[in-house]
Coordinates of C-alpha atoms in Angstrom, one line a residue:
X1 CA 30.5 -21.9 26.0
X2 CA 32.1 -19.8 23.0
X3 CA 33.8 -16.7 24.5
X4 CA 33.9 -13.6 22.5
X5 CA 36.0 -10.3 23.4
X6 CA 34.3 -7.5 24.7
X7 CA 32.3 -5.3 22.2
X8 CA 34.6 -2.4 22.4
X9 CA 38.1 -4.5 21.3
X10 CA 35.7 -6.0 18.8
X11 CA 34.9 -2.6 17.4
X12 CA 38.3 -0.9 18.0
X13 CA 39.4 -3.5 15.7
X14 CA 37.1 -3.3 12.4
X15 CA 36.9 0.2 12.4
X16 CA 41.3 0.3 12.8
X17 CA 41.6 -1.3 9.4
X18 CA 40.6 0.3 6.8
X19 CA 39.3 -2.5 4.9
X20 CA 38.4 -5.8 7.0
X21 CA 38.7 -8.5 4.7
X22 CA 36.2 -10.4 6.1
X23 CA 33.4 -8.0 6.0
X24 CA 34.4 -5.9 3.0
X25 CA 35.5 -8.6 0.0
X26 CA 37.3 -6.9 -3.0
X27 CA 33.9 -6.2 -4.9
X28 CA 32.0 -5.0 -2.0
X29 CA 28.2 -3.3 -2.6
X30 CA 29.7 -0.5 0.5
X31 CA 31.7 0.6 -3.0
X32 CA 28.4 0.5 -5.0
X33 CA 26.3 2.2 -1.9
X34 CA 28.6 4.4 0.1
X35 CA 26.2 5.4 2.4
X36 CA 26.1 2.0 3.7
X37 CA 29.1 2.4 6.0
X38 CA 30.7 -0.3 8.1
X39 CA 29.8 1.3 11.2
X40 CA 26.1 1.6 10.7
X41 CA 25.7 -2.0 9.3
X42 CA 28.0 -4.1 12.0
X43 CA 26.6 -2.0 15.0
X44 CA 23.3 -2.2 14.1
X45 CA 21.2 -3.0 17.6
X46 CA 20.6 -6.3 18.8
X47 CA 18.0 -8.2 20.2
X48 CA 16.6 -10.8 21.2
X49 CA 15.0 -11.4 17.8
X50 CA 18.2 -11.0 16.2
X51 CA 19.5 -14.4 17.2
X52 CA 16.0 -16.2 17.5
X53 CA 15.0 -19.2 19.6
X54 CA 13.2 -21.4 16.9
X55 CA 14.8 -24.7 17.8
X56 CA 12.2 -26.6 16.0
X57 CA 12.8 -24.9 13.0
X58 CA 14.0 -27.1 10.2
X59 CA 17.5 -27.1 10.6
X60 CA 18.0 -26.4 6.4
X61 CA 15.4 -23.6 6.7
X62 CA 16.8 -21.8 9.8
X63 CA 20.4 -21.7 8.3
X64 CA 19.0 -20.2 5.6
X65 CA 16.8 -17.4 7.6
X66 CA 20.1 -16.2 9.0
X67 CA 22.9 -16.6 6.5
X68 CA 20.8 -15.1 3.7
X69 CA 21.1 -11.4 3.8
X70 CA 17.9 -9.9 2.3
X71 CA 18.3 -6.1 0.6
X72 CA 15.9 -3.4 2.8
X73 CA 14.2 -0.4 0.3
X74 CA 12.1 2.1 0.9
X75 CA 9.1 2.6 -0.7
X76 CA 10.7 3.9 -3.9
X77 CA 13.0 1.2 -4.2
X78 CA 15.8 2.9 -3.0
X79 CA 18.5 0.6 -1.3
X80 CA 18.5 1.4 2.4
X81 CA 20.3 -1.7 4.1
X82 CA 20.4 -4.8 4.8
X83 CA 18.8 -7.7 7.1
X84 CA 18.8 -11.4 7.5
X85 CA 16.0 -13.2 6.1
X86 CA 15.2 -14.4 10.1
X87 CA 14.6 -10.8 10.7
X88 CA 12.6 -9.4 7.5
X89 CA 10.4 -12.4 8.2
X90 CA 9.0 -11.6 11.6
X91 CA 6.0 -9.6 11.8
X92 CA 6.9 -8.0 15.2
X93 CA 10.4 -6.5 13.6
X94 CA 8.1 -5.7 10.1
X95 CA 5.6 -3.6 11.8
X96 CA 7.6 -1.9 14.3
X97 CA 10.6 -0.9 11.9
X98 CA 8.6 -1.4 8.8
X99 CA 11.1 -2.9 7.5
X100 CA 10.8 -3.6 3.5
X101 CA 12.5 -5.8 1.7
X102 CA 13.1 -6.3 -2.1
X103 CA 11.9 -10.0 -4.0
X104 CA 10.9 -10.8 -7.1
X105 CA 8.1 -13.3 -8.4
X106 CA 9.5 -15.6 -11.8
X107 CA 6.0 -16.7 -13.7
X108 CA 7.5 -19.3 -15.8
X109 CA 5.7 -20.8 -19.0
X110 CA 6.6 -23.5 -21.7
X111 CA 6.1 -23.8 -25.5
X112 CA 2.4 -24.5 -24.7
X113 CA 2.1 -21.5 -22.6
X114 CA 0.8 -23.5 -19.6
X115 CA 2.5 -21.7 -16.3
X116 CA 4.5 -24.1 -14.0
X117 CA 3.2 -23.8 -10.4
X118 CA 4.6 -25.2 -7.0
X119 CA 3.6 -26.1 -3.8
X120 CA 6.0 -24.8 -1.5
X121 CA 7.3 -27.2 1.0
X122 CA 6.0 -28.4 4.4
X123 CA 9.2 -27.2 6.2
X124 CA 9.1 -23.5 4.6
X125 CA 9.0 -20.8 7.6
X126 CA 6.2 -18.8 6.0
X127 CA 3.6 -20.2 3.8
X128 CA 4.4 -23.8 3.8
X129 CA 2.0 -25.6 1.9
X130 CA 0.8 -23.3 -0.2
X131 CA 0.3 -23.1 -4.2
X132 CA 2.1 -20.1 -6.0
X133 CA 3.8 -19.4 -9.0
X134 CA 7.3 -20.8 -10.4
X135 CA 9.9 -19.6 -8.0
X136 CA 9.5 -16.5 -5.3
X137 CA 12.6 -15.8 -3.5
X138 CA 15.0 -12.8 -3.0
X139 CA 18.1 -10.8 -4.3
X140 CA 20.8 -11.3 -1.7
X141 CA 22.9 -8.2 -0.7
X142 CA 26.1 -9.0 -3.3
X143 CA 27.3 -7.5 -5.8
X144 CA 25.6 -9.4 -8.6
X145 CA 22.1 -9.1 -7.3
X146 CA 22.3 -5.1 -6.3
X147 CA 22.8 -4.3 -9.7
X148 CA 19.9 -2.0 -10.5
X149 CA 20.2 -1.4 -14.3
X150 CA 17.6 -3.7 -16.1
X151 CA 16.6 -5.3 -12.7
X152 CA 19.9 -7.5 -13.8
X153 CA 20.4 -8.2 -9.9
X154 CA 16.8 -9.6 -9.6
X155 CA 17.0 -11.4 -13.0
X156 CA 20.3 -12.9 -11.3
X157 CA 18.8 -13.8 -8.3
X158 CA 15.9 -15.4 -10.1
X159 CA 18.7 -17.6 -12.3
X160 CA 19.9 -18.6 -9.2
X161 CA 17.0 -19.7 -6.7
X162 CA 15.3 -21.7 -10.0
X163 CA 18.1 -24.1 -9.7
X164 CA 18.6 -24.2 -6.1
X165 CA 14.7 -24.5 -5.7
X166 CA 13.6 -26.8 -9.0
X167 CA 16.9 -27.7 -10.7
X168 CA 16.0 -25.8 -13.7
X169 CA 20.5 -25.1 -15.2
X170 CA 21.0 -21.4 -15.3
X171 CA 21.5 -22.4 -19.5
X172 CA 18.2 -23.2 -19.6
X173 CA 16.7 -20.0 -18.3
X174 CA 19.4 -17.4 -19.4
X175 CA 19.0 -13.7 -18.0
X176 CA 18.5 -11.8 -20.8
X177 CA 15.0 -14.5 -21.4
X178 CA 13.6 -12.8 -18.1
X179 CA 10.9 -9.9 -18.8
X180 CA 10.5 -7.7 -15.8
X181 CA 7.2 -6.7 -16.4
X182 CA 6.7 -4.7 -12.9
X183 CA 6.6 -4.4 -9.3
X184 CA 4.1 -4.5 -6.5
X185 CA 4.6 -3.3 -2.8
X186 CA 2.2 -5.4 -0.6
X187 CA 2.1 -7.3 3.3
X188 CA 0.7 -10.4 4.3
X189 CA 1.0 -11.8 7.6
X190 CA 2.0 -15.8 7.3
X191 CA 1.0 -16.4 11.1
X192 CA 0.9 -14.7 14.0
X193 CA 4.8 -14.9 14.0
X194 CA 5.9 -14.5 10.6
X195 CA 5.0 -12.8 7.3
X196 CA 5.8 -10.7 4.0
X197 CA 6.1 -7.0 3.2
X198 CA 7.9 -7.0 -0.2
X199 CA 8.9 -5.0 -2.5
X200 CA 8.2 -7.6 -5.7
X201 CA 9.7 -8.0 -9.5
X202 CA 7.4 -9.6 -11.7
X203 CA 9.4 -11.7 -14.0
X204 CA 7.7 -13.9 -17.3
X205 CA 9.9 -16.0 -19.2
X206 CA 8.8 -18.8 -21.9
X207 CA 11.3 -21.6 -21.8
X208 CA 11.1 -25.4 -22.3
X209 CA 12.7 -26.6 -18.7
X210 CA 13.8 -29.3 -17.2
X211 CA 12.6 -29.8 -13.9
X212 CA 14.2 -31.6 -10.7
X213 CA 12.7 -29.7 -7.5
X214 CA 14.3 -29.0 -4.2
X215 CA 12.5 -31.8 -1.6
X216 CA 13.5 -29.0 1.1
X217 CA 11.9 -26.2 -0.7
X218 CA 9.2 -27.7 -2.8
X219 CA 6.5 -30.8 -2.5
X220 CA 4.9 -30.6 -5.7
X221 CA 4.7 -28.9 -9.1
X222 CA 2.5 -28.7 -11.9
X223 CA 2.2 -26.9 -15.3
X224 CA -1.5 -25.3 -15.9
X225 CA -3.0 -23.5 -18.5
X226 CA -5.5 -20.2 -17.6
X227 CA -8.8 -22.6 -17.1
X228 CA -6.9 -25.1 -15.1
X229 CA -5.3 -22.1 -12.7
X230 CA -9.1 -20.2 -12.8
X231 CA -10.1 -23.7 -11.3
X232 CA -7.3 -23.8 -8.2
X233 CA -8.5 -20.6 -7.7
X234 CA -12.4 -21.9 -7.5
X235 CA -11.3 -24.4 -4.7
X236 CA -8.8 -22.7 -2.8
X237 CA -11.8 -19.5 -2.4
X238 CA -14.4 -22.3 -1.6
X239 CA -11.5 -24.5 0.9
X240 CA -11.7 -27.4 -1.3
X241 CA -9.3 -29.8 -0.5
X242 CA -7.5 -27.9 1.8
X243 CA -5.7 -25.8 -1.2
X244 CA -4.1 -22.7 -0.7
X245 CA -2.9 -20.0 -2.5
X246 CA 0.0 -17.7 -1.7
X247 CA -1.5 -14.1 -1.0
X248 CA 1.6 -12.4 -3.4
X249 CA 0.3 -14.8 -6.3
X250 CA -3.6 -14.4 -5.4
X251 CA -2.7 -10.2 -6.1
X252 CA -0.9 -11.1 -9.3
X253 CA -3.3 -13.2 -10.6
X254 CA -6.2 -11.1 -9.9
X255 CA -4.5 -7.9 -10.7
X256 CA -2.1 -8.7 -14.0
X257 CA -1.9 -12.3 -14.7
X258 CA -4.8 -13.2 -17.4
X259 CA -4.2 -10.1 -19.3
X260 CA -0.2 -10.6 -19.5
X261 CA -0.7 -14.3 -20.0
X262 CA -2.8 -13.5 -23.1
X263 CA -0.3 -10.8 -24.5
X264 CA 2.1 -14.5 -24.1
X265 CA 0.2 -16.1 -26.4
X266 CA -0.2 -13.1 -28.8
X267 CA 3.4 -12.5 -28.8
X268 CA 3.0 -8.7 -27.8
X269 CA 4.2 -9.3 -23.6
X270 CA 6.6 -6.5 -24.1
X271 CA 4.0 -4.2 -24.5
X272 CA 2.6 -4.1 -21.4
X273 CA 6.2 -3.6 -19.6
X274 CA 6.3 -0.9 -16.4
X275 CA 8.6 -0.6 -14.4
X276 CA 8.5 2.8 -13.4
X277 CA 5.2 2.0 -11.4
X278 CA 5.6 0.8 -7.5
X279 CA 1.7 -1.0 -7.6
X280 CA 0.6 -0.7 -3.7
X281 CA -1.9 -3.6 -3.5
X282 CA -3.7 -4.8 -0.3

């Protein structure tokens, strides 16, 4: 059994240094958000949920639920902390500490302006199984994905998680191609363990891709043009062979996405741009 030294030596000694260099790396976000201090993010109260008992999760999936280090907001989008992915996940800690973390949503389109879709994988904690739009993921709390100006740390994340989830080279979707087109707040329990409450960028970008997807985060893909989505839709509302629809992509599409995928086709997407609007949708 690993043996760690009690809490007080372990605290004596962060808080004696004035910069640990395993928690604080030269380009550290504390520098970026100095209300974030050491203290408040390394003491942070445990519990039981902190260190989970899921030992049937897949083993892929559950590394990732607690070395991914999701950024917490308020309502406004204002940076409030940080939480692993385990932890923003679970409906128990969501509703008690309402905790609300930031994601973004990449609607991805080619030459023909058909939207690439994919089913996310069996083995994904929440929503496995389901149909939704390119890539839905989160900024991680680093330095290149906090950066606010332009959403540039969202449109990094997004660069990032279409390779790791599809393949798709970082050349072939470059950052500045990304429109961030706007946000929506919403929650959506996956089961009665785990669920959503994001803060979500909506990002369109019209790219000719390769495509090589992720066996561990994706079973299937498929591009679709409007008729062919307006169809899913038919089947998943009427359970037709067992398709589903993830409920951040069923707001989208019956909020935004016909409209804005029209203004793709017209060549005027930039028009219809907001991100100074937080949309609440239930």
């Amino acid at each position: 059994m690993l043996k760690f030294p009690p809490f007080k030596t372990v605290a004596t000694t962060i808080l004696s240094s004035p910069y640990p260099s395993f928690c604080l790396p030269p380009k550290s976000p504390f520098t970026r958000f100095p209300s974030l201090t050491v203290a408040t993010v390394l003491f942070r109260p445990f519990s039981t949920l902190d260190m989970g008992d899921d030992s049937g999760m897949d083993a892929v999936q559950r590394r990732l639920m607690f070395e991914d280090e999701c950024i917490l907001v308020d309502e406004n989008d204002k940076v409030v902390g940080h939480d692993t992915k385990y932890n923003c996940h679970l409906m128990e800690k969501i509703e008690k500490e309402n905790l609300l973390h930031r994601a973004f949503s990449v609607f991805l389109f080619n030459s023909k302006h058909e939207l690439l879709l994919q089913q996310r994988s069996a083995t994904k904690v929440t929503f496995p199984l389901v149909w939704t739009n390119t890539c839905c993921s989160h900024p991680l709390y680093r330095e290149t994905e906090l950066i606010d100006e332009n959403a540039l740390g969202v449109r990094n994340a997004a660069q990032r998680k279409l390779l790791d989830e599809l393949g798709i080279p970082a050349e072939d979707v470059p950052v500045d191609q990304f429109t961030p087109l706007g946000r929506i707040l919403y929650k959506a329990p996956s089961d009665g363990k785990w669920g959503e409450h994001e803060l979500d960028y909506l990002l369109f970008i019209v790219r000719d891709v390769g495509v090589n997807p992720n066996p561990d985060e994706v079973k299937d893909v498929k591009y679709v043009n409007a008729e062919e989505l307006k169809e899913l839709v038919r089947k998943a509302d009427a359970g037709e062979e067992g398709l589903k629809l993830s409920p951040w992509f069923r707001l989208i599409v019956d909020n935004f996405l016909y409209e804005w995928w029209d203004r793709v086709h017209k060549g005027t997407l930039p028009e219809a741009v907001d991100m100074k609007t937080i949309h609440k949708l239930t």
